[in-house]
Amino acid sequence: MARFYLVRHGHTEWTREKRLQGQTDVPLSQEGLDQAQAAASHLAETRFNAAYTSDLSRALVTAELVLAEQPEQAPELIINRDLREISDGTYEGWLFIRAVAKDPRLVERTQDGLPVPDFTPPEGESIAQLYQRQQAVAALLRCHRPDDQVLVVGHGWALRALAAALLGEGPEGFWKRQSPLPCSVSILDDQQGTASVVAWGDTAHLAGLISLPTNQEAP
């Protein structure tokens, strides 16, 4: 079966400040670079046959660091804009706490505890639209050979939606898993179009390098 390694990018200054990043191209902080290097060391013995990344620099640099640790020739890194994070529109750059006060739906796209797949912030993107993008990524990943190991570096919410697409859960599957923490590693196996979760958000390799509680994450 094919195995997909989903890696979230490392910390940025906006992560530390708890700002909505969305599709704003915020670079990795030094902490994020350290996290990415830890993930690279953790995955150094994994022989990747293919590698994909979001075009945003925080993901791109994370992917480059991971591939730099490959003991043999690394695969070509393919940039795929569909792996971008969800767009928070005009709210990008806002402090998490300010955004929550303005509209609580921005945080998890829920209302009264129920998913709201079609909620769209001004000039932004809905979970349903994000899921549609990740369906295209899932279809691309399933073109690989059954024994391939594939690296996918992206963003917290986008990776949640990608997992839901691979598992065939529909947009509502986004809410079944929490956002993976920076530079955590999630693993999904896929056999003839049927996926299963092997690990979600593993941070064992990040001892001392993760400081942000999950409940304070923002896309």
mmCIF file of C-alpha atoms in Angstrom:
data_model
loop_
_atom_site.group_PDB
_atom_site.id
_atom_site.type_symbol
_atom_site.label_atom_id
_atom_site.label_comp_id
_atom_site.label_asym_id
_atom_site.label_seq_id
_atom_site.Cartn_x
_atom_site.Cartn_y
_atom_site.Cartn_z
ATOM 1 C CA MET A 1 0.000 0.000 0.000
ATOM 2 C CA ALA A 2 1.052 3.617 -0.470
ATOM 3 C CA ARG A 3 2.005 5.561 2.659
ATOM 4 C CA PHE A 4 1.512 9.317 2.938
ATOM 5 C CA TYR A 5 3.499 11.358 5.471
ATOM 6 C CA LEU A 6 1.662 14.604 6.237
ATOM 7 C CA VAL A 7 3.949 17.167 7.886
ATOM 8 C CA ARG A 8 2.812 20.562 9.065
ATOM 9 C CA HIS A 9 5.231 23.481 8.677
ATOM 10 C CA GLY A 10 7.150 24.876 11.644
ATOM 11 C CA HIS A 11 6.371 27.885 13.828
ATOM 12 C CA THR A 12 6.332 31.438 12.515
ATOM 13 C CA GLU A 13 6.278 34.679 14.471
ATOM 14 C CA TRP A 14 2.558 34.860 13.757
ATOM 15 C CA THR A 15 2.110 31.411 15.274
ATOM 16 C CA ARG A 16 3.804 32.646 18.427
ATOM 17 C CA GLU A 17 1.725 35.822 18.447
ATOM 18 C CA LYS A 18 -1.450 33.779 17.790
ATOM 19 C CA ARG A 19 -2.415 35.606 14.611
ATOM 20 C CA LEU A 20 -4.532 34.234 11.787
ATOM 21 C CA GLN A 21 -2.060 33.413 9.008
ATOM 22 C CA GLY A 22 -4.213 31.868 6.301
ATOM 23 C CA GLN A 23 -2.528 32.359 2.949
ATOM 24 C CA THR A 24 -0.286 35.233 4.050
ATOM 25 C CA ASP A 25 3.291 34.194 3.290
ATOM 26 C CA VAL A 26 4.824 34.401 6.768
ATOM 27 C CA PRO A 27 8.357 32.874 6.989
ATOM 28 C CA LEU A 28 9.518 30.370 9.566
ATOM 29 C CA SER A 29 10.900 31.742 12.803
ATOM 30 C CA GLN A 30 14.102 30.350 14.311
ATOM 31 C CA GLU A 31 11.904 28.125 16.456
ATOM 32 C CA GLY A 32 10.181 26.916 13.308
ATOM 33 C CA LEU A 33 13.508 26.178 11.634
ATOM 34 C CA ASP A 34 14.583 24.154 14.672
ATOM 35 C CA GLN A 35 11.311 22.219 14.572
ATOM 36 C CA ALA A 36 11.708 21.552 10.856
ATOM 37 C CA GLN A 37 15.231 20.258 11.414
ATOM 38 C CA ALA A 38 13.944 17.939 14.150
ATOM 39 C CA ALA A 39 11.290 16.599 11.782
ATOM 40 C CA ALA A 40 13.957 16.169 9.105
ATOM 41 C CA SER A 41 16.127 14.120 11.455
ATOM 42 C CA HIS A 42 13.107 12.051 12.491
ATOM 43 C CA LEU A 43 12.288 11.231 8.859
ATOM 44 C CA ALA A 44 15.880 10.851 7.655
ATOM 45 C CA GLU A 45 15.624 7.073 7.282
ATOM 46 C CA THR A 46 12.337 7.217 5.372
ATOM 47 C CA ARG A 47 12.943 6.747 1.654
ATOM 48 C CA PHE A 48 10.506 9.100 -0.058
ATOM 49 C CA ASN A 49 9.533 8.344 -3.646
ATOM 50 C CA ALA A 50 7.762 11.681 -4.109
ATOM 51 C CA ALA A 51 7.372 14.973 -2.246
ATOM 52 C CA TYR A 52 4.784 17.739 -2.394
ATOM 53 C CA THR A 53 4.549 21.081 -0.626
ATOM 54 C CA SER A 54 2.415 24.180 -0.433
ATOM 55 C CA ASP A 55 3.963 27.151 -2.200
ATOM 56 C CA LEU A 56 3.914 29.268 0.980
ATOM 57 C CA SER A 57 7.462 29.665 2.284
ATOM 58 C CA ARG A 58 6.806 28.267 5.778
ATOM 59 C CA ALA A 59 5.841 24.950 4.199
ATOM 60 C CA LEU A 60 8.330 25.094 1.322
ATOM 61 C CA VAL A 61 11.341 25.619 3.591
ATOM 62 C CA THR A 62 10.137 22.880 5.957
ATOM 63 C CA ALA A 63 9.913 20.476 3.015
ATOM 64 C CA GLU A 64 13.360 21.444 1.730
ATOM 65 C CA LEU A 65 14.913 20.781 5.144
ATOM 66 C CA VAL A 66 13.239 17.370 5.370
ATOM 67 C CA LEU A 67 14.450 16.333 1.922
ATOM 68 C CA ALA A 68 17.963 17.619 2.639
ATOM 69 C CA GLU A 69 18.308 14.862 5.254
ATOM 70 C CA GLN A 70 17.513 12.037 2.841
ATOM 71 C CA PRO A 71 20.475 9.623 2.848
ATOM 72 C CA GLU A 72 20.100 8.971 -0.865
ATOM 73 C CA GLN A 73 19.031 11.200 -3.721
ATOM 74 C CA ALA A 74 15.840 12.945 -2.676
ATOM 75 C CA PRO A 75 12.855 13.113 -5.028
ATOM 76 C CA GLU A 76 12.040 16.343 -6.825
ATOM 77 C CA LEU A 77 9.997 18.640 -4.609
ATOM 78 C CA ILE A 78 6.713 19.450 -6.341
ATOM 79 C CA ILE A 79 5.001 22.714 -5.397
ATOM 80 C CA ASN A 80 1.214 22.473 -5.346
ATOM 81 C CA ARG A 81 -0.876 25.569 -4.617
ATOM 82 C CA ASP A 82 -3.844 23.399 -3.645
ATOM 83 C CA LEU A 83 -1.932 22.530 -0.459
ATOM 84 C CA ARG A 84 -2.175 26.153 0.720
ATOM 85 C CA GLU A 85 -3.861 26.890 4.029
ATOM 86 C CA ILE A 86 -7.479 28.015 4.120
ATOM 87 C CA SER A 87 -7.863 31.704 3.335
ATOM 88 C CA ASP A 88 -9.013 33.870 6.240
ATOM 89 C CA GLY A 89 -9.614 36.758 3.866
ATOM 90 C CA THR A 90 -9.595 40.207 5.426
ATOM 91 C CA TYR A 91 -9.021 38.699 8.895
ATOM 92 C CA GLU A 92 -5.500 37.507 8.085
ATOM 93 C CA GLY A 93 -3.011 39.100 10.437
ATOM 94 C CA TRP A 94 -5.625 39.589 13.153
ATOM 95 C CA LEU A 95 -4.857 38.389 16.661
ATOM 96 C CA PHE A 96 -6.625 35.120 17.477
ATOM 97 C CA ILE A 97 -8.420 36.667 20.470
ATOM 98 C CA ARG A 98 -9.606 39.664 18.443
ATOM 99 C CA ALA A 99 -10.890 37.407 15.660
ATOM 100 C CA VAL A 100 -12.801 35.260 18.164
ATOM 101 C CA ALA A 101 -14.436 38.360 19.636
ATOM 102 C CA LYS A 102 -15.412 39.564 16.161
ATOM 103 C CA ASP A 103 -16.854 36.260 14.959
ATOM 104 C CA PRO A 104 -16.436 32.968 16.894
ATOM 105 C CA ARG A 105 -17.087 31.023 13.667
ATOM 106 C CA LEU A 106 -13.643 32.041 12.419
ATOM 107 C CA VAL A 107 -11.952 29.764 14.938
ATOM 108 C CA GLU A 108 -13.363 26.359 14.008
ATOM 109 C CA ARG A 109 -16.046 27.267 11.450
ATOM 110 C CA THR A 110 -18.741 26.056 13.847
ATOM 111 C CA GLN A 111 -21.869 27.612 15.330
ATOM 112 C CA ASP A 112 -23.618 26.322 18.456
ATOM 113 C CA GLY A 113 -21.254 23.347 18.359
ATOM 114 C CA LEU A 114 -22.274 22.285 14.849
ATOM 115 C CA PRO A 115 -20.059 22.345 11.725
ATOM 116 C CA VAL A 116 -20.643 25.198 9.278
ATOM 117 C CA PRO A 117 -18.925 24.000 6.065
ATOM 118 C CA ASP A 118 -20.110 26.988 4.008
ATOM 119 C CA PHE A 119 -19.190 29.826 6.388
ATOM 120 C CA THR A 120 -16.915 32.172 4.449
ATOM 121 C CA PRO A 121 -15.139 35.202 5.960
ATOM 122 C CA PRO A 122 -14.956 38.348 3.813
ATOM 123 C CA GLU A 123 -12.732 37.617 0.782
ATOM 124 C CA GLY A 124 -11.863 34.275 2.374
ATOM 125 C CA GLU A 125 -12.633 30.615 1.931
ATOM 126 C CA SER A 126 -15.006 28.085 3.444
ATOM 127 C CA ILE A 127 -14.251 24.589 4.727
ATOM 128 C CA ALA A 128 -16.254 23.231 1.790
ATOM 129 C CA GLN A 129 -13.967 25.097 -0.633
ATOM 130 C CA LEU A 130 -10.864 23.958 1.248
ATOM 131 C CA TYR A 131 -12.095 20.360 1.112
ATOM 132 C CA GLN A 132 -12.668 20.630 -2.630
ATOM 133 C CA ARG A 133 -9.031 21.690 -3.086
ATOM 134 C CA GLN A 134 -7.846 18.754 -0.999
ATOM 135 C CA GLN A 135 -9.924 16.321 -3.022
ATOM 136 C CA ALA A 136 -7.732 17.292 -5.988
ATOM 137 C CA VAL A 137 -4.609 16.642 -3.895
ATOM 138 C CA ALA A 138 -5.979 13.270 -2.743
ATOM 139 C CA ALA A 139 -6.625 12.244 -6.343
ATOM 140 C CA LEU A 140 -3.044 13.190 -7.238
ATOM 141 C CA LEU A 141 -1.600 11.194 -4.329
ATOM 142 C CA ARG A 142 -3.564 8.121 -5.352
ATOM 143 C CA CYS A 143 -1.780 8.106 -8.716
ATOM 144 C CA HIS A 144 1.349 6.817 -6.972
ATOM 145 C CA ARG A 145 2.424 3.198 -6.967
ATOM 146 C CA PRO A 146 1.115 0.967 -4.167
ATOM 147 C CA ASP A 147 4.506 0.763 -2.410
ATOM 148 C CA ASP A 148 5.441 4.461 -2.651
ATOM 149 C CA GLN A 149 6.187 6.604 0.371
ATOM 150 C CA VAL A 150 5.094 10.174 -0.240
ATOM 151 C CA LEU A 151 5.950 13.339 1.706
ATOM 152 C CA VAL A 152 3.278 16.048 1.883
ATOM 153 C CA VAL A 153 4.147 19.305 3.676
ATOM 154 C CA GLY A 154 1.367 21.761 4.318
ATOM 155 C CA HIS A 155 -0.732 23.569 6.893
ATOM 156 C CA GLY A 156 -2.863 22.604 9.873
ATOM 157 C CA TRP A 157 -6.329 23.090 8.459
ATOM 158 C CA ALA A 158 -5.415 22.033 4.929
ATOM 159 C CA LEU A 159 -3.939 18.759 6.216
ATOM 160 C CA ARG A 160 -7.087 18.094 8.254
ATOM 161 C CA ALA A 161 -9.152 18.533 5.104
ATOM 162 C CA LEU A 162 -6.730 16.389 3.081
ATOM 163 C CA ALA A 163 -7.035 13.567 5.594
ATOM 164 C CA ALA A 164 -10.831 13.813 5.381
ATOM 165 C CA ALA A 165 -10.632 13.672 1.574
ATOM 166 C CA LEU A 166 -8.330 10.625 1.606
ATOM 167 C CA LEU A 167 -10.627 8.890 4.084
ATOM 168 C CA GLY A 168 -13.733 9.715 2.042
ATOM 169 C CA GLU A 169 -15.405 11.477 4.956
ATOM 170 C CA GLY A 170 -16.714 14.551 3.130
ATOM 171 C CA PRO A 171 -16.218 18.124 4.395
ATOM 172 C CA GLU A 172 -17.581 17.129 7.826
ATOM 173 C CA GLY A 173 -14.521 14.930 8.287
ATOM 174 C CA PHE A 174 -12.518 18.117 8.853
ATOM 175 C CA TRP A 175 -13.949 18.316 12.375
ATOM 176 C CA LYS A 176 -13.010 14.727 13.305
ATOM 177 C CA ARG A 177 -9.364 15.593 13.977
ATOM 178 C CA GLN A 178 -7.586 18.468 15.666
ATOM 179 C CA SER A 179 -5.061 20.547 13.763
ATOM 180 C CA PRO A 180 -1.659 18.856 13.888
ATOM 181 C CA LEU A 181 0.924 20.905 15.762
ATOM 182 C CA PRO A 182 3.876 22.506 13.936
ATOM 183 C CA CYS A 183 6.244 19.927 12.408
ATOM 184 C CA SER A 184 4.225 17.015 13.741
ATOM 185 C CA VAL A 185 4.027 13.947 11.501
ATOM 186 C CA SER A 186 0.788 12.233 10.523
ATOM 187 C CA ILE A 187 0.767 8.985 8.538
ATOM 188 C CA LEU A 188 -1.996 7.583 6.357
ATOM 189 C CA ASP A 189 -1.889 4.302 4.481
ATOM 190 C CA ASP A 190 -3.856 3.882 1.269
ATOM 191 C CA GLN A 191 -4.668 0.585 -0.388
ATOM 192 C CA GLN A 192 -6.637 0.651 -3.621
ATOM 193 C CA GLY A 193 -8.371 3.893 -2.707
ATOM 194 C CA THR A 194 -9.145 2.948 0.894
ATOM 195 C CA ALA A 195 -7.188 4.994 3.431
ATOM 196 C CA SER A 196 -6.566 4.501 7.139
ATOM 197 C CA VAL A 197 -4.857 6.638 9.775
ATOM 198 C CA VAL A 198 -1.660 5.107 11.177
ATOM 199 C CA ALA A 199 -0.666 8.153 13.271
ATOM 200 C CA TRP A 200 -2.047 11.644 13.688
ATOM 201 C CA GLY A 201 0.006 14.613 14.836
ATOM 202 C CA ASP A 202 2.967 12.689 16.260
ATOM 203 C CA THR A 203 5.280 15.100 18.123
ATOM 204 C CA ALA A 204 7.589 12.623 19.893
ATOM 205 C CA HIS A 205 10.548 13.994 17.903
ATOM 206 C CA LEU A 206 9.840 17.558 19.056
ATOM 207 C CA ALA A 207 10.644 17.279 22.762
ATOM 208 C CA GLY A 208 11.137 20.812 24.094
ATOM 209 C CA LEU A 209 10.354 22.423 20.733
ATOM 210 C CA ILE A 210 6.554 22.777 20.970
ATOM 211 C CA SER A 211 5.096 25.468 23.200
ATOM 212 C CA LEU A 212 1.667 26.285 21.755
ATOM 213 C CA PRO A 213 -1.377 24.492 23.223
ATOM 214 C CA THR A 214 -3.657 22.913 20.613
ATOM 215 C CA ASN A 215 -6.671 24.911 21.798
ATOM 216 C CA GLN A 216 -4.877 28.133 20.896
ATOM 217 C CA GLU A 217 -4.174 27.148 17.307
ATOM 218 C CA ALA A 218 -5.453 29.269 14.434
ATOM 219 C CA PRO A 219 -5.171 28.692 10.675
#
